[in-house]
C-alpha cells in the first residue's frame, strides 16, 4: 500500500520488489547515521547543517503525524499545531519549572498531547468535512489564546526560554537522539498503516458511508486515529522545544498547522514517507532562499501559500505524482 | 412455517413534510427470497435506509431477530447480521478488489483494533476473502483497483462485500441496475445460487418484472410508502389492485398509484 | 450591576454583533451558493480595513465626506479583488474534492495575510471617525458612543438590504435558485457561473464594508482577519451555514456573549465564541437555521 504502482496496461497492482527496497532503505539509514560525523568536520557550517537536519527530522515527524489523519484518514485538520504546541510546552515546563529529566519530559510530551487530543478529538470527530476543519482550527486558536493569556504559567507572549539541556547532548548527539526516535516512530507508523487498523482507517477515507455499512464504528476509529496522530505531534513538539531550548505561543499558532499540511501535499499524502520528502524540500527551499537573498525569508508565508496554490491547482498528487504525470505524458 | 427474521411494524418516515413511508407493516420469514417492487418514489430505498439505520424512523418498530433496531446506527445493525448492497455502486474505489472484501472480513471478525499484524499477513482472512470473491466470480480481478472495474463487476463486488459480513438478512437494492440484459440474468442466477447455498434471507428491490416474477418466492408491492399488496408471484399477478394500478397500462402507472 | 451599565454593555454588544453579522453574512452567502467555505474571507475583511486606513490617511481627516468616500470606495475595491480571485482560482475547484477547495482558500489566507503585513506592517492603525459620529448621543440619559450606535443600526440596514436583494429582485431570485437547484438553473439557460461570480463579489463587498466600519471602531492589526474569520465560523455554525437569518442570530449571540462575559471573565471572555461553537456543533451540527446534510 505504501507504493501503489499500477501497471498501465493491466491496471494491476504490483508490489514493490522487496529486497531492493530494503537495501535502499538500509543504505539511507546508514548515511543518515554517518552524516553528522562528516558534518562535524566542517566546523561552524557543519554544526549549522547538523542543526538544520535535526529540524528537518523533527518537522518530518510532525508532518507524518498529521498525515496519519490527513492522507490516510482523509480528515483535514487545520489545528494540528495544537498538539505540537502542547508537547513543546510540556517539555519546556517540566524541564524548566520541575527540573524533570529529559527522557521523562519527552515521554510526557506525547502523553499530554494525547490527552489534549482525547478531549479535542471527542468534539471534532462528531463532524465531517468542512465542519471538522473549522473546529480543529478553532480549538488550536483556543489553546493559542490560553497560552497567550496565562502569563504566570506559560510566560504568555514571551514564551518559556532557557529550557535546560543535559550535557551529553552535543549537537551531534542530539541529532542522533532525534534520528533514533524518528526511526522508531516511522517503524510504529508503518506498522499502524499496514495493520488491520490502518486498513479500517483507509476504508473510512475512501467511502465513509460504506465503511459504516461494513460495520465500522467510524467516529470511534477516527477518534483513535486523531489521538494517535496527536501523540506523535506532541513528541515532535517536545523535541522541537528541546532543539530550540524554548517554547513560545507561535508553536500553537494556526500558521504552524500549515507547515505539515504543505509538507504532506508537496511530498504526497498517500504515502507514509511522502511528508518527510515534503518537509525536507520545504526546509531546503527556505535555506536556499535565505542564501540567495536575506530578505526573501521575509516572504516565507507568501511562498508557502503560492506553493500550496500551485500544488492544489496543478499537482494535487504531490511532487512524486507530478513527476509520474510528466513521465506518462512523455511516454504517451 | 419459519420464524420471522424481520418484522416491520407501523413504520413512518417523512422528509420535510412529505410522508415517504406511511404506517408500513410487513414480515419477512427466515430463509425467504423476496422482492419489493413499486414505482419510482414509492419509498423502496428509503425503507432499506430505515431498516439499516441510515435514517431514523419518525415512528414504528423494526424488529430484527427479536430485537427492535429502529434508529440503531448502521454499524450496529451490521453487527447484528444485516447487510446491504447499494443501488449506486458503493465500494472503496482506490483499494484493490481483495482489500475491499478483506476490510469487510476484518470488521466482521472485529479485528479492526489489531495494530500490529500487517493485514496482508492475515492468511485466514485472505482465504475467506478469496472464497467470497470466488463465489461471485471476481477472483481473477482480486488485485485490481476496484474503481477500475467495469460497472457490472463493481456491483458484484458490492454484493461480495455484503456477503463478507456473513449476514442473516441481505438487502439488495437493484442488484442489476445499469447492467446489460445478459449481465442481468447472470447476476440474477448468481443471486439465486447464493441464496440457495448460503441459506441467507434476501430481500431485493428490482424494476425488471421478468426477474422479479422469475425468482422471488414472495413479492411486496410498495406504493406511496404503503404496502399495496403482498403474496406469491402468482397471487400478485392475479391481484386486481396491482394489475389495475401497476401492471396494467404502463402510462397509467405513476398517476394511478 | 446598574441599569446604566447594563444598557451600555448591551449597546456595545449589539454593535459588536452587528459588525460581525456584516462579515459573517458574506461568508455564509458565499457558502450557500458556491458550497465553498472561504477561509480567506477574514483576510479580505482585513485588507478592507487597512485599505480604509490608507485612503483615509491620503485624504487626511475625519470629515463625514471622507468617511462616506471610504464606504463608497473600499467595499467595491474588495469586491473587485474578489472578482479576480473567483474567476482565476475559485472557479477551477468547484468540481474538485472538498479537501482541495479548503486548501486553496487556506493558501489564500497565507498569501493575503502576509501581503498585508508587507504592505502595511504590524503597527496598530485606525481611521478617524467623522465628527458627526465621533461624539456620544444621549439615550435614556446615558451618553453612548455615537459610532457604536451607528454600527448597531447598520446591521439591520444591511440585513434588510440583503433580504430585499435576495427576495425582491431578479438577481436575488437567481441566487436563491442557485442554492437550491444549481443544475436545473443551468438547464434553464441561466449563466450559473455568472451568478456564482456575482455572489462571491457580494460576499467580498460585505467583507470590505465590515473592514471600513471596523477601522473606525477600534485599532486594526494583523490579527483581526484570523480573529474575525473564526468568530464568523462560530456565527455560521450557530446559525447554520448559508442562512442569513441564522447569521444574524449567531452574530447577536457572539457579540452580546463576549461583551457580557467580559465583566466576570475579563480577557478570557474571548474564549466564549469557541465554547459556544463547540457546544452547538455537538448538539446541532447544522445550526439553528441550517438543515442536516443527509
mmCIF file of N, CA, C and O in Angstrom, chain A residues 70 76 78 122-123 126-127 129-131 133-135 137-139 141-142 145-146 148-150 212 254-255 257-258 261 265 269-270 298-302 304-306 308-309 312-314 316, chain C residues 31 37 39 88-89 92-93 96-104 106-111 113-115 117-118 226 229-230 233 237 241 267-268 270-271 274-275 277-278 281-282 285-286 293-294:
data_model
loop_
_atom_site.group_PDB
_atom_site.id
_atom_site.type_symbol
_atom_site.label_atom_id
_atom_site.label_comp_id
_atom_site.label_asym_id
_atom_site.label_seq_id
_atom_site.Cartn_x
_atom_site.Cartn_y
_atom_site.Cartn_z
ATOM 1 N N UNK A 70 -4.611 13.120 7.779
ATOM 2 C CA UNK A 70 -4.885 13.789 6.508
ATOM 3 C C UNK A 70 -4.879 12.813 5.331
ATOM 4 O O UNK A 70 -5.886 12.637 4.652
ATOM 5 N N UNK A 76 -9.155 16.693 7.200
ATOM 6 C CA UNK A 76 -8.316 17.874 7.025
ATOM 7 C C UNK A 76 -8.315 18.686 8.312
ATOM 8 O O UNK A 76 -9.258 19.411 8.602
ATOM 9 N N UNK A 78 -6.916 21.707 10.463
ATOM 10 C CA UNK A 78 -6.171 22.962 10.392
ATOM 11 C C UNK A 78 -5.658 23.356 11.773
ATOM 12 O O UNK A 78 -5.271 24.479 11.994
ATOM 13 N N UNK A 122 -12.729 14.289 20.678
ATOM 14 C CA UNK A 122 -14.088 13.851 21.014
ATOM 15 C C UNK A 122 -15.108 14.785 20.383
ATOM 16 O O UNK A 122 -16.134 14.347 19.874
ATOM 17 N N UNK A 123 -14.812 16.084 20.411
ATOM 18 C CA UNK A 123 -15.707 17.052 19.779
ATOM 19 C C UNK A 123 -15.601 16.987 18.256
ATOM 20 O O UNK A 123 -16.596 16.940 17.544
ATOM 21 N N UNK A 126 -17.148 14.296 15.763
ATOM 22 C CA UNK A 126 -18.597 14.330 15.579
ATOM 23 C C UNK A 126 -18.954 15.004 14.263
ATOM 24 O O UNK A 126 -20.081 14.939 13.804
ATOM 25 N N UNK A 127 -17.971 15.704 13.698
ATOM 26 C CA UNK A 127 -18.229 16.471 12.482
ATOM 27 C C UNK A 127 -17.413 15.916 11.337
ATOM 28 O O UNK A 127 -16.407 15.260 11.539
ATOM 29 N N UNK A 129 -15.863 16.684 7.157
ATOM 30 C CA UNK A 129 -15.520 17.656 6.116
ATOM 31 C C UNK A 129 -15.178 19.010 6.688
ATOM 32 O O UNK A 129 -14.363 19.159 7.587
ATOM 33 N N UNK A 130 -15.857 19.966 6.112
ATOM 34 C CA UNK A 130 -15.694 21.362 6.457
ATOM 35 C C UNK A 130 -15.775 21.657 7.944
ATOM 36 O O UNK A 130 -14.947 22.353 8.513
ATOM 37 N N UNK A 131 -16.820 21.138 8.574
ATOM 38 C CA UNK A 131 -17.071 21.459 9.968
ATOM 39 C C UNK A 131 -15.939 20.933 10.835
ATOM 40 O O UNK A 131 -15.546 21.559 11.812
ATOM 41 N N UNK A 133 -12.813 20.668 9.908
ATOM 42 C CA UNK A 133 -11.675 21.572 9.732
ATOM 43 C C UNK A 133 -11.844 22.839 10.558
ATOM 44 O O UNK A 133 -10.909 23.312 11.201
ATOM 45 N N UNK A 134 -13.057 23.393 10.531
ATOM 46 C CA UNK A 134 -13.314 24.623 11.272
ATOM 47 C C UNK A 134 -13.077 24.402 12.758
ATOM 48 O O UNK A 134 -12.423 25.199 13.427
ATOM 49 N N UNK A 135 -13.588 23.290 13.251
ATOM 50 C CA UNK A 135 -13.489 23.058 14.692
ATOM 51 C C UNK A 135 -12.048 22.813 15.132
ATOM 52 O O UNK A 135 -11.627 23.284 16.192
ATOM 53 N N UNK A 137 -9.420 24.070 13.760
ATOM 54 C CA UNK A 137 -8.798 25.402 13.743
ATOM 55 C C UNK A 137 -9.181 26.170 15.001
ATOM 56 O O UNK A 137 -8.337 26.785 15.663
ATOM 57 N N UNK A 138 -10.467 26.115 15.336
ATOM 58 C CA UNK A 138 -10.949 26.861 16.498
ATOM 59 C C UNK A 138 -10.279 26.379 17.780
ATOM 60 O O UNK A 138 -9.848 27.183 18.605
ATOM 61 N N UNK A 139 -10.147 25.072 17.925
ATOM 62 C CA UNK A 139 -9.536 24.548 19.143
ATOM 63 C C UNK A 139 -8.065 24.943 19.245
ATOM 64 O O UNK A 139 -7.573 25.264 20.333
ATOM 65 N N UNK A 141 -6.708 27.590 17.994
ATOM 66 C CA UNK A 141 -6.683 29.013 18.337
ATOM 67 C C UNK A 141 -7.005 29.212 19.817
ATOM 68 O O UNK A 141 -6.470 30.096 20.469
ATOM 69 N N UNK A 142 -7.912 28.370 20.296
ATOM 70 C CA UNK A 142 -8.278 28.434 21.713
ATOM 71 C C UNK A 142 -7.049 28.186 22.584
ATOM 72 O O UNK A 142 -6.753 28.940 23.512
ATOM 73 N N UNK A 145 -4.710 31.055 22.478
ATOM 74 C CA UNK A 145 -5.124 32.165 23.324
ATOM 75 C C UNK A 145 -4.878 31.870 24.795
ATOM 76 O O UNK A 145 -4.481 32.757 25.550
ATOM 77 N N UNK A 146 -5.111 30.627 25.171
ATOM 78 C CA UNK A 146 -4.843 30.261 26.565
ATOM 79 C C UNK A 146 -3.365 30.469 26.885
ATOM 80 O O UNK A 146 -2.999 31.086 27.887
ATOM 81 N N UNK A 148 -1.368 32.387 25.442
ATOM 82 C CA UNK A 148 -1.087 33.815 25.324
ATOM 83 C C UNK A 148 -1.489 34.563 26.599
ATOM 84 O O UNK A 148 -0.787 35.446 27.069
ATOM 85 N N UNK A 149 -2.634 34.189 27.141
ATOM 86 C CA UNK A 149 -3.197 34.949 28.264
ATOM 87 C C UNK A 149 -2.656 34.490 29.625
ATOM 88 O O UNK A 149 -2.595 35.274 30.552
ATOM 89 N N UNK A 150 -2.311 33.245 29.720
ATOM 90 C CA UNK A 150 -1.973 32.673 31.022
ATOM 91 C C UNK A 150 -0.505 32.937 31.313
ATOM 92 O O UNK A 150 0.308 32.020 31.317
ATOM 93 N N UNK A 212 -19.421 2.565 7.281
ATOM 94 C CA UNK A 212 -20.441 2.322 8.302
ATOM 95 C C UNK A 212 -21.187 1.030 7.994
ATOM 96 O O UNK A 212 -21.530 0.267 8.891
ATOM 97 N N UNK A 254 -1.955 29.157 14.244
ATOM 98 C CA UNK A 254 -2.567 28.435 13.127
ATOM 99 C C UNK A 254 -1.622 28.277 11.945
ATOM 100 O O UNK A 254 -1.712 27.311 11.188
ATOM 101 N N UNK A 255 -0.689 29.244 11.788
ATOM 102 C CA UNK A 255 0.209 29.147 10.631
ATOM 103 C C UNK A 255 1.177 27.974 10.792
ATOM 104 O O UNK A 255 1.700 27.450 9.820
ATOM 105 N N UNK A 257 0.213 25.106 11.782
ATOM 106 C CA UNK A 257 -0.532 23.959 11.268
ATOM 107 C C UNK A 257 -0.418 23.848 9.758
ATOM 108 O O UNK A 257 -0.670 22.798 9.183
ATOM 109 N N UNK A 258 -0.067 24.959 9.119
ATOM 110 C CA UNK A 258 0.014 24.943 7.655
ATOM 111 C C UNK A 258 1.204 24.126 7.182
ATOM 112 O O UNK A 258 1.155 23.493 6.130
ATOM 113 N N UNK A 261 0.715 20.371 6.613
ATOM 114 C CA UNK A 261 -0.222 20.181 5.506
ATOM 115 C C UNK A 261 0.526 20.326 4.196
ATOM 116 O O UNK A 261 0.405 19.507 3.273
ATOM 117 N N UNK A 265 1.308 17.624 1.275
ATOM 118 C CA UNK A 265 0.819 17.844 -0.078
ATOM 119 C C UNK A 265 1.967 17.823 -1.082
ATOM 120 O O UNK A 265 1.859 17.247 -2.164
ATOM 121 N N UNK A 269 0.413 12.818 -0.171
ATOM 122 C CA UNK A 269 -0.344 12.472 1.029
ATOM 123 C C UNK A 269 -0.572 10.983 1.189
ATOM 124 O O UNK A 269 -0.875 10.504 2.255
ATOM 125 N N UNK A 270 -0.499 10.275 0.062
ATOM 126 C CA UNK A 270 -0.946 8.895 0.128
ATOM 127 C C UNK A 270 0.189 7.913 0.343
ATOM 128 O O UNK A 270 0.058 6.729 0.112
ATOM 129 N N UNK A 298 11.612 36.807 4.554
ATOM 130 C CA UNK A 298 10.516 37.675 4.996
ATOM 131 C C UNK A 298 9.188 37.266 4.354
ATOM 132 O O UNK A 298 8.129 37.444 4.916
ATOM 133 N N UNK A 299 9.278 36.777 3.145
ATOM 134 C CA UNK A 299 8.067 36.447 2.390
ATOM 135 C C UNK A 299 7.715 34.969 2.483
ATOM 136 O O UNK A 299 7.035 34.432 1.618
ATOM 137 N N UNK A 300 8.201 34.312 3.514
ATOM 138 C CA UNK A 300 8.060 32.861 3.614
ATOM 139 C C UNK A 300 6.599 32.414 3.523
ATOM 140 O O UNK A 300 6.272 31.485 2.786
ATOM 141 N N UNK A 301 5.709 33.085 4.251
ATOM 142 C CA UNK A 301 4.309 32.672 4.238
ATOM 143 C C UNK A 301 3.717 32.781 2.838
ATOM 144 O O UNK A 301 2.968 31.914 2.402
ATOM 145 N N UNK A 302 4.092 33.850 2.133
ATOM 146 C CA UNK A 302 3.589 34.012 0.766
ATOM 147 C C UNK A 302 4.094 32.874 -0.108
ATOM 148 O O UNK A 302 3.338 32.295 -0.902
ATOM 149 N N UNK A 304 5.037 29.899 0.832
ATOM 150 C CA UNK A 304 4.307 28.677 1.198
ATOM 151 C C UNK A 304 2.922 28.683 0.556
ATOM 152 O O UNK A 304 2.477 27.685 -0.013
ATOM 153 N N UNK A 305 2.255 29.829 0.655
ATOM 154 C CA UNK A 305 0.912 29.950 0.085
ATOM 155 C C UNK A 305 0.920 29.700 -1.409
ATOM 156 O O UNK A 305 0.065 28.980 -1.931
ATOM 157 N N UNK A 306 1.907 30.282 -2.094
ATOM 158 C CA UNK A 306 1.973 30.105 -3.544
ATOM 159 C C UNK A 306 2.234 28.650 -3.911
ATOM 160 O O UNK A 306 1.621 28.115 -4.844
ATOM 161 N N UNK A 308 1.441 26.060 -2.141
ATOM 162 C CA UNK A 308 0.195 25.341 -1.862
ATOM 163 C C UNK A 308 -0.797 25.551 -2.997
ATOM 164 O O UNK A 308 -1.435 24.620 -3.489
ATOM 165 N N UNK A 309 -0.912 26.802 -3.435
ATOM 166 C CA UNK A 309 -1.835 27.149 -4.516
ATOM 167 C C UNK A 309 -1.510 26.366 -5.789
ATOM 168 O O UNK A 309 -2.385 25.757 -6.407
ATOM 169 N N UNK A 312 -2.281 22.668 -5.328
ATOM 170 C CA UNK A 312 -3.715 22.380 -5.370
ATOM 171 C C UNK A 312 -4.237 22.425 -6.807
ATOM 172 O O UNK A 312 -4.985 21.552 -7.240
ATOM 173 N N UNK A 313 -3.794 23.435 -7.550
ATOM 174 C CA UNK A 313 -4.343 23.611 -8.894
ATOM 175 C C UNK A 313 -3.751 22.627 -9.899
ATOM 176 O O UNK A 313 -4.440 22.159 -10.792
ATOM 177 N N UNK A 314 -2.461 22.341 -9.748
ATOM 178 C CA UNK A 314 -1.817 21.581 -10.825
ATOM 179 C C UNK A 314 -1.316 20.209 -10.422
ATOM 180 O O UNK A 314 -1.143 19.350 -11.267
ATOM 181 N N UNK A 316 -2.258 17.963 -7.318
ATOM 182 C CA UNK A 316 -2.763 17.506 -6.030
ATOM 183 C C UNK A 316 -2.126 16.192 -5.576
ATOM 184 O O UNK A 316 -2.221 15.848 -4.404
ATOM 185 N N UNK C 31 -20.929 30.640 0.891
ATOM 186 C CA UNK C 31 -21.005 29.188 1.058
ATOM 187 C C UNK C 31 -22.312 28.648 0.479
ATOM 188 O O UNK C 31 -22.333 27.626 -0.201
ATOM 189 N N UNK C 37 -16.309 27.035 1.543
ATOM 190 C CA UNK C 37 -16.139 27.942 2.669
ATOM 191 C C UNK C 37 -14.843 28.696 2.463
ATOM 192 O O UNK C 37 -13.800 28.119 2.257
ATOM 193 N N UNK C 39 -11.983 30.490 3.605
ATOM 194 C CA UNK C 39 -11.150 30.818 4.755
ATOM 195 C C UNK C 39 -10.537 32.207 4.595
ATOM 196 O O UNK C 39 -10.164 32.836 5.570
ATOM 197 N N UNK C 88 -10.148 33.583 -11.407
ATOM 198 C CA UNK C 88 -8.850 32.970 -11.669
ATOM 199 C C UNK C 88 -8.630 31.701 -10.842
ATOM 200 O O UNK C 88 -7.927 30.801 -11.290
ATOM 201 N N UNK C 89 -9.210 31.622 -9.637
ATOM 202 C CA UNK C 89 -8.885 30.489 -8.770
ATOM 203 C C UNK C 89 -10.093 29.644 -8.366
ATOM 204 O O UNK C 89 -10.135 28.448 -8.619
ATOM 205 N N UNK C 92 -11.895 27.166 -10.622
ATOM 206 C CA UNK C 92 -11.225 25.928 -11.027
ATOM 207 C C UNK C 92 -11.493 24.764 -10.075
ATOM 208 O O UNK C 92 -11.213 23.623 -10.421
ATOM 209 N N UNK C 93 -11.939 25.063 -8.871
ATOM 210 C CA UNK C 93 -12.028 23.973 -7.892
ATOM 211 C C UNK C 93 -13.450 23.605 -7.484
ATOM 212 O O UNK C 93 -13.643 22.759 -6.622
ATOM 213 N N UNK C 96 -13.952 20.047 -7.721
ATOM 214 C CA UNK C 96 -12.899 19.220 -7.131
ATOM 215 C C UNK C 96 -13.318 18.718 -5.754
ATOM 216 O O UNK C 96 -14.346 19.102 -5.229
ATOM 217 N N UNK C 97 -12.427 17.882 -5.202
ATOM 218 C CA UNK C 97 -12.661 17.381 -3.850
ATOM 219 C C UNK C 97 -12.728 18.548 -2.866
ATOM 220 O O UNK C 97 -12.095 19.574 -3.054
ATOM 221 N N UNK C 98 -13.440 18.300 -1.803
ATOM 222 C CA UNK C 98 -13.553 19.233 -0.694
ATOM 223 C C UNK C 98 -12.199 19.675 -0.173
ATOM 224 O O UNK C 98 -11.954 20.840 0.080
ATOM 225 N N UNK C 99 -11.348 18.680 -0.016
ATOM 226 C CA UNK C 99 -10.011 18.900 0.538
ATOM 227 C C UNK C 99 -9.273 19.990 -0.240
ATOM 228 O O UNK C 99 -8.691 20.903 0.336
ATOM 229 N N UNK C 100 -9.330 19.911 -1.569
ATOM 230 C CA UNK C 100 -8.586 20.861 -2.383
ATOM 231 C C UNK C 100 -9.187 22.256 -2.284
ATOM 232 O O UNK C 100 -8.475 23.251 -2.269
ATOM 233 N N UNK C 101 -10.510 22.325 -2.187
ATOM 234 C CA UNK C 101 -11.151 23.625 -2.012
ATOM 235 C C UNK C 101 -10.690 24.285 -0.717
ATOM 236 O O UNK C 101 -10.335 25.460 -0.691
ATOM 237 N N UNK C 102 -10.685 23.475 0.343
ATOM 238 C CA UNK C 102 -10.252 24.000 1.634
ATOM 239 C C UNK C 102 -8.811 24.495 1.560
ATOM 240 O O UNK C 102 -8.484 25.575 2.031
ATOM 241 N N UNK C 103 -7.973 23.676 0.944
ATOM 242 C CA UNK C 103 -6.556 24.022 0.890
ATOM 243 C C UNK C 103 -6.323 25.262 0.034
ATOM 244 O O UNK C 103 -5.454 26.078 0.324
ATOM 245 N N UNK C 104 -7.118 25.424 -1.012
ATOM 246 C CA UNK C 104 -6.971 26.603 -1.877
ATOM 247 C C UNK C 104 -7.237 27.882 -1.091
ATOM 248 O O UNK C 104 -6.445 28.829 -1.112
ATOM 249 N N UNK C 106 -7.165 28.243 2.030
ATOM 250 C CA UNK C 106 -6.148 28.316 3.079
ATOM 251 C C UNK C 106 -4.864 28.936 2.524
ATOM 252 O O UNK C 106 -4.235 29.776 3.173
ATOM 253 N N UNK C 107 -4.503 28.527 1.314
ATOM 254 C CA UNK C 107 -3.324 29.108 0.663
ATOM 255 C C UNK C 107 -3.510 30.618 0.504
ATOM 256 O O UNK C 107 -2.573 31.393 0.704
ATOM 257 N N UNK C 108 -4.742 31.018 0.165
ATOM 258 C CA UNK C 108 -5.012 32.446 0.014
ATOM 259 C C UNK C 108 -4.829 33.188 1.331
ATOM 260 O O UNK C 108 -4.349 34.317 1.351
ATOM 261 N N UNK C 109 -5.219 32.555 2.434
ATOM 262 C CA UNK C 109 -5.024 33.190 3.741
ATOM 263 C C UNK C 109 -3.533 33.451 3.957
ATOM 264 O O UNK C 109 -3.123 34.547 4.338
ATOM 265 N N UNK C 110 -2.717 32.437 3.695
ATOM 266 C CA UNK C 110 -1.272 32.591 3.871
ATOM 267 C C UNK C 110 -0.748 33.759 3.044
ATOM 268 O O UNK C 110 0.031 34.587 3.516
ATOM 269 N N UNK C 111 -1.190 33.821 1.793
ATOM 270 C CA UNK C 111 -0.668 34.842 0.880
ATOM 271 C C UNK C 111 -1.194 36.228 1.258
ATOM 272 O O UNK C 111 -0.422 37.174 1.443
ATOM 273 N N UNK C 113 -2.660 37.411 4.027
ATOM 274 C CA UNK C 113 -2.275 37.915 5.344
ATOM 275 C C UNK C 113 -0.842 38.434 5.338
ATOM 276 O O UNK C 113 -0.526 39.447 5.949
ATOM 277 N N UNK C 114 0.011 37.718 4.622
ATOM 278 C CA UNK C 114 1.401 38.140 4.584
ATOM 279 C C UNK C 114 1.569 39.394 3.733
ATOM 280 O O UNK C 114 2.387 40.254 4.031
ATOM 281 N N UNK C 115 0.773 39.497 2.679
ATOM 282 C CA UNK C 115 0.803 40.712 1.853
ATOM 283 C C UNK C 115 0.428 41.921 2.701
ATOM 284 O O UNK C 115 1.066 42.973 2.606
ATOM 285 N N UNK C 117 0.833 42.267 5.848
ATOM 286 C CA UNK C 117 1.964 42.551 6.733
ATOM 287 C C UNK C 117 3.051 43.323 5.989
ATOM 288 O O UNK C 117 3.621 44.284 6.515
ATOM 289 N N UNK C 118 3.326 42.902 4.749
ATOM 290 C CA UNK C 118 4.391 43.542 3.993
ATOM 291 C C UNK C 118 4.006 44.969 3.606
ATOM 292 O O UNK C 118 4.789 45.899 3.706
ATOM 293 N N UNK C 226 -7.812 36.769 11.227
ATOM 294 C CA UNK C 226 -7.990 35.430 11.785
ATOM 295 C C UNK C 226 -9.031 35.454 12.903
ATOM 296 O O UNK C 226 -9.859 34.558 13.013
ATOM 297 N N UNK C 229 -12.470 35.710 11.227
ATOM 298 C CA UNK C 229 -12.908 34.536 10.459
ATOM 299 C C UNK C 229 -13.340 33.442 11.426
ATOM 300 O O UNK C 229 -14.340 32.754 11.190
ATOM 301 N N UNK C 230 -12.648 33.302 12.534
ATOM 302 C CA UNK C 230 -13.052 32.253 13.478
ATOM 303 C C UNK C 230 -14.365 32.637 14.152
ATOM 304 O O UNK C 230 -15.259 31.801 14.315
ATOM 305 N N UNK C 233 -16.944 31.866 11.696
ATOM 306 C CA UNK C 233 -17.221 30.428 11.686
ATOM 307 C C UNK C 233 -18.185 30.091 12.810
ATOM 308 O O UNK C 233 -19.160 29.366 12.617
ATOM 309 N N UNK C 237 -21.774 28.559 12.250
ATOM 310 C CA UNK C 237 -22.028 27.250 12.867
ATOM 311 C C UNK C 237 -23.268 27.330 13.755
ATOM 312 O O UNK C 237 -24.120 26.446 13.743
ATOM 313 N N UNK C 241 -24.898 27.155 8.200
ATOM 314 C CA UNK C 241 -24.184 27.665 7.032
ATOM 315 C C UNK C 241 -25.166 27.980 5.912
ATOM 316 O O UNK C 241 -26.031 27.180 5.597
ATOM 317 N N UNK C 267 -10.395 39.254 30.047
ATOM 318 C CA UNK C 267 -9.976 38.962 28.665
ATOM 319 C C UNK C 267 -10.307 37.527 28.261
ATOM 320 O O UNK C 267 -10.330 37.206 27.084
ATOM 321 N N UNK C 268 -10.566 36.674 29.253
ATOM 322 C CA UNK C 268 -10.912 35.287 28.942
ATOM 323 C C UNK C 268 -12.250 35.187 28.233
ATOM 324 O O UNK C 268 -12.601 34.135 27.696
ATOM 325 N N UNK C 270 -12.928 36.212 25.527
ATOM 326 C CA UNK C 270 -12.686 35.920 24.108
ATOM 327 C C UNK C 270 -12.815 34.428 23.806
ATOM 328 O O UNK C 270 -12.949 34.023 22.666
ATOM 329 N N UNK C 271 -12.759 33.625 24.852
ATOM 330 C CA UNK C 271 -12.888 32.174 24.687
ATOM 331 C C UNK C 271 -14.344 31.794 24.389
ATOM 332 O O UNK C 271 -14.619 30.757 23.806
ATOM 333 N N UNK C 274 -15.596 30.196 21.033
ATOM 334 C CA UNK C 274 -15.151 28.820 20.808
ATOM 335 C C UNK C 274 -15.997 27.830 21.588
ATOM 336 O O UNK C 274 -16.379 26.786 21.083
ATOM 337 N N UNK C 275 -16.259 28.197 22.834
ATOM 338 C CA UNK C 275 -17.025 27.298 23.688
ATOM 339 C C UNK C 275 -18.434 27.116 23.126
ATOM 340 O O UNK C 275 -18.915 25.995 22.975
ATOM 341 N N UNK C 277 -19.448 27.619 20.134
ATOM 342 C CA UNK C 277 -19.397 26.911 18.852
ATOM 343 C C UNK C 277 -19.286 25.406 19.075
ATOM 344 O O UNK C 277 -19.998 24.618 18.441
ATOM 345 N N UNK C 278 -18.405 25.011 19.984
ATOM 346 C CA UNK C 278 -18.247 23.583 20.269
ATOM 347 C C UNK C 278 -19.557 22.992 20.764
ATOM 348 O O UNK C 278 -19.981 21.920 20.322
ATOM 349 N N UNK C 281 -22.058 22.719 17.913
ATOM 350 C CA UNK C 281 -21.660 21.684 16.964
ATOM 351 C C UNK C 281 -22.023 20.293 17.457
ATOM 352 O O UNK C 281 -22.330 19.397 16.674
ATOM 353 N N UNK C 282 -21.987 20.117 18.757
ATOM 354 C CA UNK C 282 -22.301 18.789 19.280
ATOM 355 C C UNK C 282 -23.804 18.576 19.322
ATOM 356 O O UNK C 282 -24.316 17.535 18.953
ATOM 357 N N UNK C 285 -25.203 20.054 14.807
ATOM 358 C CA UNK C 285 -24.078 20.428 13.947
ATOM 359 C C UNK C 285 -24.473 21.315 12.765
ATOM 360 O O UNK C 285 -23.638 22.035 12.239
ATOM 361 N N UNK C 286 -25.719 21.249 12.356
ATOM 362 C CA UNK C 286 -26.106 22.034 11.190
ATOM 363 C C UNK C 286 -26.660 23.407 11.595
ATOM 364 O O UNK C 286 -27.153 24.149 10.777
ATOM 365 N N UNK C 293 -27.314 17.489 6.686
ATOM 366 C CA UNK C 293 -26.896 17.217 5.316
ATOM 367 C C UNK C 293 -27.447 15.931 4.738
ATOM 368 O O UNK C 293 -27.711 15.835 3.560
ATOM 369 N N UNK C 294 -27.641 14.935 5.594
ATOM 370 C CA UNK C 294 -28.034 13.671 4.989
ATOM 371 C C UNK C 294 -29.534 13.506 4.876
ATOM 372 O O UNK C 294 -30.294 14.234 5.466
#
